mmCIF file of C-alpha atoms and ligand atoms in Angstrom:
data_model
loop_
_atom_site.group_PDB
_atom_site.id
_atom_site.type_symbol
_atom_site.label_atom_id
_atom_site.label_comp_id
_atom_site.label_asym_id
_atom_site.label_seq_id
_atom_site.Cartn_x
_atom_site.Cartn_y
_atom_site.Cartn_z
ATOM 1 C CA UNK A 157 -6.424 -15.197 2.952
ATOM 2 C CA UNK A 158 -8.682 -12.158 2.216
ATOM 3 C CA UNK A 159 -8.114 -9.830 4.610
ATOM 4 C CA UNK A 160 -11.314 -7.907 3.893
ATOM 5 C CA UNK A 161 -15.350 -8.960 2.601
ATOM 6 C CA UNK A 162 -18.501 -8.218 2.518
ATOM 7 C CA UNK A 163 -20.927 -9.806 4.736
ATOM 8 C CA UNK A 164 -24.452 -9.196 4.147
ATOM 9 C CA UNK A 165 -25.700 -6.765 6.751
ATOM 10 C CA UNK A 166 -21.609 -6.009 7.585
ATOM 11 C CA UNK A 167 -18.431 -5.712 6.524
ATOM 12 C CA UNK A 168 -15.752 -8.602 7.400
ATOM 13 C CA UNK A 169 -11.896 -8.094 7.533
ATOM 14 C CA UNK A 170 -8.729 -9.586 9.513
ATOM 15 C CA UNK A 171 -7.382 -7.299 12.399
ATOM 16 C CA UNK A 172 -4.518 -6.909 10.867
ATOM 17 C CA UNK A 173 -3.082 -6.094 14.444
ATOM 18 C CA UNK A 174 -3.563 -9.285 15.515
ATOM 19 C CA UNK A 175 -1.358 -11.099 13.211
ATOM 20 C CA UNK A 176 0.302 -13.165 12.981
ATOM 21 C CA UNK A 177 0.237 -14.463 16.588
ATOM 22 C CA UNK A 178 -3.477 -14.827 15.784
ATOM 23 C CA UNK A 179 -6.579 -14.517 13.106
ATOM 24 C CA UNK A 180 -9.035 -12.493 14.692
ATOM 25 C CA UNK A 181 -12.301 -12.141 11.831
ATOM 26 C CA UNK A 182 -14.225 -9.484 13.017
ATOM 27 C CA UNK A 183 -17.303 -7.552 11.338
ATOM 28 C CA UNK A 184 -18.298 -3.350 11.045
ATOM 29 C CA UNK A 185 -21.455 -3.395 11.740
ATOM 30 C CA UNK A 186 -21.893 0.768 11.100
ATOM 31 C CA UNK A 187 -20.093 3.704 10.148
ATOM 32 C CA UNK A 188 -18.309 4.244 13.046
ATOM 33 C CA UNK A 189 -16.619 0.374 12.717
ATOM 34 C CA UNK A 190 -15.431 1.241 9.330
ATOM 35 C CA UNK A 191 -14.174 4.552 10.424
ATOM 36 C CA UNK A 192 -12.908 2.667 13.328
ATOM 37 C CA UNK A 193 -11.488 -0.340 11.872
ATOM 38 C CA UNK A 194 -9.305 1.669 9.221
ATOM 39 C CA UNK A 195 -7.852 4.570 11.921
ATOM 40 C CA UNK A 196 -6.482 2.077 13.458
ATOM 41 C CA UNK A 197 -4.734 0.307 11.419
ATOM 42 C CA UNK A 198 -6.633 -3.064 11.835
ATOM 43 C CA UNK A 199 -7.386 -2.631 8.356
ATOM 44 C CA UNK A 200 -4.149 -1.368 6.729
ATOM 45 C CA UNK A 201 -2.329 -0.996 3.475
ATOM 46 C CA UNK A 202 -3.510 1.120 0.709
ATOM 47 C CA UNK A 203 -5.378 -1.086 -1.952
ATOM 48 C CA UNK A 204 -6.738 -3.031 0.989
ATOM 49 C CA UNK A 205 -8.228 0.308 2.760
ATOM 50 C CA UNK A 206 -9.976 1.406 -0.232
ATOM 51 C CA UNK A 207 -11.558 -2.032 -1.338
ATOM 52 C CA UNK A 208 -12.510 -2.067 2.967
ATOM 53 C CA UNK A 209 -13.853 1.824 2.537
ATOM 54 C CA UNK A 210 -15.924 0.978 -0.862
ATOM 55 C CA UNK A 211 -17.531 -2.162 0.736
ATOM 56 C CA UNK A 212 -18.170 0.014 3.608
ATOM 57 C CA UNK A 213 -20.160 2.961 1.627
ATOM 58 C CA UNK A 214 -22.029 0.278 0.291
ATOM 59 C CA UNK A 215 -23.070 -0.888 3.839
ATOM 60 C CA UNK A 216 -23.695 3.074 4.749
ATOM 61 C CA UNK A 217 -26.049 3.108 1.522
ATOM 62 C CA UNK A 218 -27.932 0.106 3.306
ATOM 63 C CA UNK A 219 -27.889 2.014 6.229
ATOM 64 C CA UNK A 220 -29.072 5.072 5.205
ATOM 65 C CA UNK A 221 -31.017 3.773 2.109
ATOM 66 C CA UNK A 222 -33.725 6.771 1.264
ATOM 67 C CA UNK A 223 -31.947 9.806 3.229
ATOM 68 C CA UNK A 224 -28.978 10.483 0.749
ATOM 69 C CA UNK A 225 -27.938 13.486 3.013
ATOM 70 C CA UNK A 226 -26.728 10.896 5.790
ATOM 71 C CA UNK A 227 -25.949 8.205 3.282
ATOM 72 C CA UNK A 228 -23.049 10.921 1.747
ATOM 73 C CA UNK A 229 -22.106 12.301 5.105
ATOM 74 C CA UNK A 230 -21.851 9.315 6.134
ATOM 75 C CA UNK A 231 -18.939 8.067 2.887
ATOM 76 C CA UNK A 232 -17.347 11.617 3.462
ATOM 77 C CA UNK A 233 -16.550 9.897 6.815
ATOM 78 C CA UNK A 234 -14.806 6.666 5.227
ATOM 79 C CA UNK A 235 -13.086 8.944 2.828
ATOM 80 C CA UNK A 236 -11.217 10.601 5.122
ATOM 81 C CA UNK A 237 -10.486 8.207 7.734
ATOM 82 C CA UNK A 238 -6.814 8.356 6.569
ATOM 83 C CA UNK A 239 -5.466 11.175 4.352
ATOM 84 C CA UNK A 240 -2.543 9.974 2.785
ATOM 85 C CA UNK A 241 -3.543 6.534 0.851
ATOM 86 C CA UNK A 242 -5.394 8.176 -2.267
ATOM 87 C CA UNK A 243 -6.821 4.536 -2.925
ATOM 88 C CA UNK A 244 -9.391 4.695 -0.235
ATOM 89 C CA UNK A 245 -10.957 8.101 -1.518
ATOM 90 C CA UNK A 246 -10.615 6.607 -4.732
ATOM 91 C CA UNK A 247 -12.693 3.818 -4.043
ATOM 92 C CA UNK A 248 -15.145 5.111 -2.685
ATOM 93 C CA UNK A 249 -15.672 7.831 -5.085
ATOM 94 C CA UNK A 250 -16.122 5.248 -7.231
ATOM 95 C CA UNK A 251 -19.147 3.820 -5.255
ATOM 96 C CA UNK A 252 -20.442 6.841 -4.706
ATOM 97 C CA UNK A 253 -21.118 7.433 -8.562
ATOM 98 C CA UNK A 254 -22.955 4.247 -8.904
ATOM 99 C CA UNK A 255 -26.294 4.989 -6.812
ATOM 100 C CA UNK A 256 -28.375 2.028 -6.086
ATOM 101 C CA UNK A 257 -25.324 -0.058 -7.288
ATOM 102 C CA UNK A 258 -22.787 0.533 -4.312
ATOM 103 C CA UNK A 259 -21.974 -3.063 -3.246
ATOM 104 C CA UNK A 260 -21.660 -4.439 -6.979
ATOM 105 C CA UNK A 261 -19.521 -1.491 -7.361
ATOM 106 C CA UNK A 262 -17.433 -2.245 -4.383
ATOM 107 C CA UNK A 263 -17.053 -6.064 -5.185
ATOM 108 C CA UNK A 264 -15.949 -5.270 -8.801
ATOM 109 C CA UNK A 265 -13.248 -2.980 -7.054
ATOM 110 C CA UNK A 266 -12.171 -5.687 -5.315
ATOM 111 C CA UNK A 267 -12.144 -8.736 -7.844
ATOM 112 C CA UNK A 268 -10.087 -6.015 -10.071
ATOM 113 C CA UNK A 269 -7.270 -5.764 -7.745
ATOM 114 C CA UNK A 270 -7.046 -9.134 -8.005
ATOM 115 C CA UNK A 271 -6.210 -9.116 -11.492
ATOM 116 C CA UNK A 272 -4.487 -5.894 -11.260
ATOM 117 C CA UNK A 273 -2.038 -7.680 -8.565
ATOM 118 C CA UNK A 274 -1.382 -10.764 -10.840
ATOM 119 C CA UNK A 275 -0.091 -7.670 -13.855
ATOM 120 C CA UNK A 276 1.708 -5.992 -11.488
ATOM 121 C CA UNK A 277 3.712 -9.327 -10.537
ATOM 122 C CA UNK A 278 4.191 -10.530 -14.053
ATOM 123 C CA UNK A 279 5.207 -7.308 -15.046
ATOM 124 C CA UNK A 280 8.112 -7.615 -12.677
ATOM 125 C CA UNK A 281 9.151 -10.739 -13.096
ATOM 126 C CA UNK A 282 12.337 -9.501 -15.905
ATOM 127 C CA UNK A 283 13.637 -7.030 -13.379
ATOM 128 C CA UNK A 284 15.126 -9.285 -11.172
ATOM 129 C CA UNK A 285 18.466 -11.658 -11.467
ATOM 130 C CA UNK A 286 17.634 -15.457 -11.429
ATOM 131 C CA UNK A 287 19.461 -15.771 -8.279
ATOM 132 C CA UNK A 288 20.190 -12.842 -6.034
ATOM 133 C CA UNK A 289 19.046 -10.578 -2.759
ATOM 134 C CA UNK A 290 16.482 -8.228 -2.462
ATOM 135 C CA UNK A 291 14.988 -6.124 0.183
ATOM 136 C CA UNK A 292 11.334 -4.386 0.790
ATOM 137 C CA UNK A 293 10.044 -2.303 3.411
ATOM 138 C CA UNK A 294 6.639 -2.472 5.162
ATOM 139 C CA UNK A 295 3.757 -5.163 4.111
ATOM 140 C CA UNK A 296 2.515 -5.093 0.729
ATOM 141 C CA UNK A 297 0.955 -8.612 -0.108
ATOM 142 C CA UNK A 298 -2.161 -10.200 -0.296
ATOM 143 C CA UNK A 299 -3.152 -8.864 3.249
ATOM 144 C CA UNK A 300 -2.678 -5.294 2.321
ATOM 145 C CA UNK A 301 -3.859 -5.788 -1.306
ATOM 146 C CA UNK A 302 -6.971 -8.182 -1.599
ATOM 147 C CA UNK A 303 -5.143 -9.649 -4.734
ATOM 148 C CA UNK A 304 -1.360 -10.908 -4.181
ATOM 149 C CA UNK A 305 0.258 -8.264 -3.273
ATOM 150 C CA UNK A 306 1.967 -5.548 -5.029
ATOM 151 C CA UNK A 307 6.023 -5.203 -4.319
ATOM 152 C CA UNK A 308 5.581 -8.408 -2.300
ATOM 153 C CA UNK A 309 3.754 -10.049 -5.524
ATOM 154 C CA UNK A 310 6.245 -8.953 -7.187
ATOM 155 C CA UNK A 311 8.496 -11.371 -5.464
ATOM 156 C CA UNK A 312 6.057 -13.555 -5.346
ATOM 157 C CA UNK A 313 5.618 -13.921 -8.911
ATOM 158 C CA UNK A 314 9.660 -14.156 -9.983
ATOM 159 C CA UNK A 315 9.692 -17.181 -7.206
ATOM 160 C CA UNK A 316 7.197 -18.984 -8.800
ATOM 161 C CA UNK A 317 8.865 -18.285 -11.960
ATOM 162 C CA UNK A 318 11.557 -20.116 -10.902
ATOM 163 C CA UNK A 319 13.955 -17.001 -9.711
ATOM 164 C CA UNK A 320 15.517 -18.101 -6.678
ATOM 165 C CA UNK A 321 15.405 -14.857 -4.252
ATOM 166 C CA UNK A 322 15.812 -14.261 -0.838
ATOM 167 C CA UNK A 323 14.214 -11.121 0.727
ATOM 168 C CA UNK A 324 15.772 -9.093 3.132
ATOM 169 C CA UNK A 325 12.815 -7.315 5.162
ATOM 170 C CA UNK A 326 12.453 -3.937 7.010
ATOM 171 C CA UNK A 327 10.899 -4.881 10.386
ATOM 172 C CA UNK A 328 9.183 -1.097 9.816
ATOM 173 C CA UNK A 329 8.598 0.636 12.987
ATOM 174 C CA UNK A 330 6.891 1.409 15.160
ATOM 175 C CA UNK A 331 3.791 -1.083 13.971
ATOM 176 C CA UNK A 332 6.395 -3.759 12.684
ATOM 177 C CA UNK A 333 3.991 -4.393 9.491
ATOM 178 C CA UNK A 334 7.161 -6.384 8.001
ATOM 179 C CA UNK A 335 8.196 -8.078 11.034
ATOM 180 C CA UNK A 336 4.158 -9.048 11.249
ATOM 181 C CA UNK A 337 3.355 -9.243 8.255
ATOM 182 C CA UNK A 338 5.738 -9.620 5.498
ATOM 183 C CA UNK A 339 7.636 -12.265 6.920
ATOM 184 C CA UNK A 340 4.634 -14.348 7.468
ATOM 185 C CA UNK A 341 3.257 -14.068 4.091
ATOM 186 C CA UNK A 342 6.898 -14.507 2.319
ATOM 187 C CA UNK A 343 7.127 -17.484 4.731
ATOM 188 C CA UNK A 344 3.610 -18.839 3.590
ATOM 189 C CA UNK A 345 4.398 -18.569 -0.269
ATOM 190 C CA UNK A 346 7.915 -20.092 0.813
ATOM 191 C CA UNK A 347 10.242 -17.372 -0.453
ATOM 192 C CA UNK A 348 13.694 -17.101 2.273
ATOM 193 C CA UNK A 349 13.376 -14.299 3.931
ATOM 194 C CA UNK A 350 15.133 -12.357 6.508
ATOM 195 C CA UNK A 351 14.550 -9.918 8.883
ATOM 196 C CA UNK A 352 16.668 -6.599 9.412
ATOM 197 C CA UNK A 353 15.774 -3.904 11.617
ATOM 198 C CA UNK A 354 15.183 -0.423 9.406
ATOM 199 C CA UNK A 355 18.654 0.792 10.570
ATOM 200 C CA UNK A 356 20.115 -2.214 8.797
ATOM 201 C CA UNK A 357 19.073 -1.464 5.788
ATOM 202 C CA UNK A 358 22.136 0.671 4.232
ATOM 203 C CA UNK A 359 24.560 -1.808 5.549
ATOM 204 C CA UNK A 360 22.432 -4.409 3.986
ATOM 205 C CA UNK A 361 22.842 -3.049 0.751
ATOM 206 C CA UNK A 362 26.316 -2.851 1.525
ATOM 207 C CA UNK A 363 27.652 -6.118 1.993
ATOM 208 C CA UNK A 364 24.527 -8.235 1.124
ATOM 209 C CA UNK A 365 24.803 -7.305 -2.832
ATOM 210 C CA UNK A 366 21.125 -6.424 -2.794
ATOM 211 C CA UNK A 367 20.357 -6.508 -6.624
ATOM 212 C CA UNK A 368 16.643 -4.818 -6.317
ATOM 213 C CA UNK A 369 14.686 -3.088 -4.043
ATOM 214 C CA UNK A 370 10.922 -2.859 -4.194
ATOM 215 C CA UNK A 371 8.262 -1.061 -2.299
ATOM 216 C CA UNK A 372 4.426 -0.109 -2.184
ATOM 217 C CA UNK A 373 3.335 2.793 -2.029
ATOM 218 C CA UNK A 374 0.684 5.478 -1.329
ATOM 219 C CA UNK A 375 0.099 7.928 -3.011
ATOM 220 C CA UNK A 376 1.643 8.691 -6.541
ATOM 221 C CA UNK A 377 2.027 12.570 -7.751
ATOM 222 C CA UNK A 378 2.198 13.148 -11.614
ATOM 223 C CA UNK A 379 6.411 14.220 -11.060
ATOM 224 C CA UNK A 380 6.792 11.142 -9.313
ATOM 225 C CA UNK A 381 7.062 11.871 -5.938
ATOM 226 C CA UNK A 382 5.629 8.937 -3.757
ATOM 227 C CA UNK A 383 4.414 8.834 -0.419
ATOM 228 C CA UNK A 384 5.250 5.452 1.128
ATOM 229 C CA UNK A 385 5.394 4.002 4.798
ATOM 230 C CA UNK A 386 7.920 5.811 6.723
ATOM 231 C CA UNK A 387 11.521 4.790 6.388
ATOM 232 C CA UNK A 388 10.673 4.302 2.276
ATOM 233 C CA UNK A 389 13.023 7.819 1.956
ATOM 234 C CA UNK A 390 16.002 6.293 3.795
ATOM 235 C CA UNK A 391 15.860 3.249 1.962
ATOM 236 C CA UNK A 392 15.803 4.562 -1.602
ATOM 237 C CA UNK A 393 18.795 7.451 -0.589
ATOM 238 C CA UNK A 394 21.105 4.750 0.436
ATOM 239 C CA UNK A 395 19.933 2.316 -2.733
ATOM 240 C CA UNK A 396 20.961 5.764 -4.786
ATOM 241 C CA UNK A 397 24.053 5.711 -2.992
ATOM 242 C CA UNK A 398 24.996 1.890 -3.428
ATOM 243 C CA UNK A 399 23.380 2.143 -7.071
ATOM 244 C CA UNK A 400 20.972 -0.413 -6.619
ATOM 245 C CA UNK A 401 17.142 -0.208 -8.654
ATOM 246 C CA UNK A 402 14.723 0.930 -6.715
ATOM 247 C CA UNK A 403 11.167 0.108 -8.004
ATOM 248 C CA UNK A 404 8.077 1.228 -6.549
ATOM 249 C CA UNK A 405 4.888 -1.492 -6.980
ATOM 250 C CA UNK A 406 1.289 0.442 -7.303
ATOM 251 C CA UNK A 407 -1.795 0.055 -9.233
ATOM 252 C CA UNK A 408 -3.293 3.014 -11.237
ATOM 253 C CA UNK A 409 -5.533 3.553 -8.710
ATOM 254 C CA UNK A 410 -2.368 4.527 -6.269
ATOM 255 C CA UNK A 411 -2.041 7.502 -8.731
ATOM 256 C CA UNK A 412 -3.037 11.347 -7.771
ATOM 257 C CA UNK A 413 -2.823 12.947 -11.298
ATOM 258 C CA UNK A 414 -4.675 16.125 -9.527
ATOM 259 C CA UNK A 415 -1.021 16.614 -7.943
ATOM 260 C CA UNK A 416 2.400 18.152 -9.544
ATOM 261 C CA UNK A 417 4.570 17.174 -6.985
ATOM 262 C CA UNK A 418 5.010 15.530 -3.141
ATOM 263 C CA UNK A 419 4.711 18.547 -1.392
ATOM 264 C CA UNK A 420 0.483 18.351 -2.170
ATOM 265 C CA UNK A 421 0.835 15.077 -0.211
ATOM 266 C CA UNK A 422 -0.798 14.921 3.307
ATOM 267 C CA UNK A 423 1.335 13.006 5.535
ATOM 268 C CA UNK A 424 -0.717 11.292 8.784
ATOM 269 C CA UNK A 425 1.043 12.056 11.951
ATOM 270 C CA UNK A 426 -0.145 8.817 13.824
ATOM 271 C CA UNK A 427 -0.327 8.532 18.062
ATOM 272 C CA UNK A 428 2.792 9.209 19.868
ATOM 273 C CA UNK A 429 1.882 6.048 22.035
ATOM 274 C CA UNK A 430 2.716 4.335 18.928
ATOM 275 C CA UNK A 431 6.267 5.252 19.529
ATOM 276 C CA UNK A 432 6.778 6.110 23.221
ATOM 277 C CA UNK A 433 9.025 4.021 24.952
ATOM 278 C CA UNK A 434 9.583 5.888 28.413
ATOM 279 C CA UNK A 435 5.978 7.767 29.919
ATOM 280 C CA UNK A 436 6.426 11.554 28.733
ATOM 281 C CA UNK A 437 9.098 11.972 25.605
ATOM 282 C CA UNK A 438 8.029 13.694 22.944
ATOM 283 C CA UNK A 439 7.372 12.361 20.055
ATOM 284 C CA UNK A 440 7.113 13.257 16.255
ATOM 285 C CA UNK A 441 5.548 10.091 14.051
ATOM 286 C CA UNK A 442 5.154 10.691 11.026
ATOM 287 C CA UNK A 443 3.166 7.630 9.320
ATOM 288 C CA UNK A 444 4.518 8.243 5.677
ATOM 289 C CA UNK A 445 7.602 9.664 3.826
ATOM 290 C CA UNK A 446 7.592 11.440 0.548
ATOM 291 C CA UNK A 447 10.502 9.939 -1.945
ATOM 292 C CA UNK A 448 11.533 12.260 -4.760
ATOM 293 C CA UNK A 449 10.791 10.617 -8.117
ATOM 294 C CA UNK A 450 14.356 11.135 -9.508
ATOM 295 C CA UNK A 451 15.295 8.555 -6.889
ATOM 296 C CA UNK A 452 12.653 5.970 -7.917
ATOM 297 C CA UNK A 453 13.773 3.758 -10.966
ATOM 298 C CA UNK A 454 10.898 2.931 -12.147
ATOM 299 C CA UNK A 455 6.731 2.049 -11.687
ATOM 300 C CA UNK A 456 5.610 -1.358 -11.343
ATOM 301 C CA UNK A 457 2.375 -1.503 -12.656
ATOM 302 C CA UNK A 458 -0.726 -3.063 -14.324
ATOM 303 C CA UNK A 459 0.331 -1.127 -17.004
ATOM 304 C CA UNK A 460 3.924 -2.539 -17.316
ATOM 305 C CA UNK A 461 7.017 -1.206 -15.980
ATOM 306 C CA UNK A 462 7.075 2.921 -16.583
ATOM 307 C CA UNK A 463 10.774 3.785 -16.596
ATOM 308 C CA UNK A 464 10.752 7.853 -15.117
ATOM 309 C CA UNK A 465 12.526 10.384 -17.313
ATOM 310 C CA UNK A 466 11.376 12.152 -14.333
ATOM 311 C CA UNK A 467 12.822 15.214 -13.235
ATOM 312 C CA UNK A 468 11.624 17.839 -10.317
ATOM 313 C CA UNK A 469 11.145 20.555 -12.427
ATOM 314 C CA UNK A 470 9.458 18.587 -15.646
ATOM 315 C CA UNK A 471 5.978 20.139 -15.340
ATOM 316 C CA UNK A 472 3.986 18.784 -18.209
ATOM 317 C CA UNK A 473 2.403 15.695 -17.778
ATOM 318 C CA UNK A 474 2.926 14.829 -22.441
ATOM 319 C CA UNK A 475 6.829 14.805 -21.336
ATOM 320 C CA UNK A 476 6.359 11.961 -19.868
ATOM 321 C CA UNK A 477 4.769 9.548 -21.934
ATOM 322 C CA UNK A 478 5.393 6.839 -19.519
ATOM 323 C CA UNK A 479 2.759 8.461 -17.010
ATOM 324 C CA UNK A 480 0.619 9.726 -19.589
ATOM 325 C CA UNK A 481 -0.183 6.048 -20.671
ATOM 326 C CA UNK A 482 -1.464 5.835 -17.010
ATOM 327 C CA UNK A 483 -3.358 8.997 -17.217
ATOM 328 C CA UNK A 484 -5.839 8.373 -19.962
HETATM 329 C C1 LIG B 768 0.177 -2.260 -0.815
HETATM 330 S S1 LIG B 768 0.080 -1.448 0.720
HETATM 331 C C2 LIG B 768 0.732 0.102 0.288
HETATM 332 C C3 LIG B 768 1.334 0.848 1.478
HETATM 333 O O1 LIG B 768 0.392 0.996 2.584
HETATM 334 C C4 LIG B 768 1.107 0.795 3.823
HETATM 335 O O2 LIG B 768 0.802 1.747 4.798
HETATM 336 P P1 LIG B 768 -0.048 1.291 6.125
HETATM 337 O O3 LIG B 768 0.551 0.030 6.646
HETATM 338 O O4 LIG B 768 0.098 2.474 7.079
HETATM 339 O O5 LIG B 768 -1.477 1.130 5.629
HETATM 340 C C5 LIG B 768 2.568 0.924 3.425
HETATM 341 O O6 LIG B 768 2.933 2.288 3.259
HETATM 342 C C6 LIG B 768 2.529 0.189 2.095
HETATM 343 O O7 LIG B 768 3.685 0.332 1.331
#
């Protein structure tokens, strides 16, 4: 089910906020929809926002075709209608350097996360037991991706290699993206599944002998550090704790080589609506974590599985081959 396309004088994609109780198609029709459509989370997840965000410069270009001023103003707007996902000013830097070409551009963005998905998934495949638990947190398949997901293609992939998991699933507060979403899709490509509120999640490990732990992310610094749907932290302190791998599933394009460590990473502080449950309390909602990359295992990638020699203080990016090979 793509969950974002282009549509001639528009730009199609799923309210994500919608789901799954229903599928609600809708179309940005200008700027302001795109901008609209991705502050608020009815398009969501990382890969997704950025293939949404190119196809939508592509649409400004149409928009603005012979006043470049406005067309550019106009993507600086995309760009920055969420700060912490690097993919979506990724992608549509990319458009941006292909004047004249911006929707073939955009669509080749798209059919490549397809195919960097399907590596990411096979790459993954050896890291888990052929029968055993795992747990994820957030949504990170195909409606988040455009391909098949990242650490829920990852899943995806060992079942229909003939691993027999069952997926323990983070509801993820406040907007319940794996109570939504994850549990639908898993459900859909027939995986067992269950879902635990966040706070569960350390006593899942405990007495559920969780074997692996994967997660999406968004945004990748060069030491490691990755910024991930709030909650991510908590989970990979107590799989430190219970000594259980935690893996982190992102394309090369979820990579910020222009940053040493987490602290460079904006975090979004979303609505406090979001959250409230009685009229005034206060409120701090933060959209994103930061986990330290000595706590992350390893990369799931396109690339193959990078296994971190990471420490906090390793500053050179040639020390660590592993992310080199991504950098190039
Ligand atoms: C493959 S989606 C990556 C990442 O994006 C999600 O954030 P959001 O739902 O706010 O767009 C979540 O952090 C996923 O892990």
């Amino acid at each position: 089910m793509d969950s974002v396309w282009y549509d001639g004088d528009a730009v199609g994609y799923l309210d994500q906020r919608a789901l799954p109780r229903e599928v609600v198609r809708k179309r940005a029709r200008s700027v302001d929809d795109v901008v609209d459509a991705i502050a608020t989370l009815a398009v969501r997840g990382a890969p997704a926002i950025g293939i949404f965000g190119a196809y939508g410069v592509a649409l400004a270009a149409q928009l603005h075709a012979g006043d470049r001023p406005a067309f550019e103003a106009a993507a600086q707007r995309i760009r920055g209608a969420r700060p912490t996902a690097v993919n979506l000013a990724w992608a549509v830097d990319r458009v941006l350097q292909s004047p004249g070409a911006e929707r073939e551009e955009a669509q080749r963005i798209h059919e490549e996360q397809r195919d960097v998905d399907r590596r990411i998934g096979e790459a993954a495949i050896e890291l888990f037991p052929a029968i055993g638990n795992v747990l994820t947190h957030c949504n990170t398949g195909p409606i988040a991706t455009g391909g098949d997901g990242t650490a829920l293609g990852c899943f995806v992939a060992a079942h229909r290699a003939g691993k027999k998991l069952h997926v323990f699933v983070d509801e993820t507060r406040p907007l319940l993206q794996g109570a939504r979403l994850t549990m639908f899709e898993l459900r859909e490509a027939g995986l067992p599944c269950t879902l635990i509120v966040d706070s569960a999640a350390a006593i899942t490990m405990q007495r559920k002998d969780v074997r692996a732990i994967v997660v999406g992310a968004d945004r990748i610094a060069r030491n490691g550090d990755t910024a991930n749907k709030i909650g991510t932290y908590g989970v990979a302190i107590a799989a430190a704790h219970h000594g259980i791998p935690f893996y982190i599933a992102a394309p090369r394009s979820t990579f910020d080589f222009a940053i040493e460590s987490g602290d460079a990473i904006p975090i979004e502080e979303r609505n406090a609506d979001e959250v409230r449950i009685a009229a005034d309390d206060p409120v701090y909602n933060p959209a994103f974590d930061v986990t330290p990359g000595r706590l992350i295992t390893g990369f799931i990638t396109e690339y193959g599985v990078l296994a971190p020699p990471y420490a906090d203080a390793v500053p050179d990016l040639e020390h660590r081959p592993c992310l080199a090979a991504l950098s190039r």
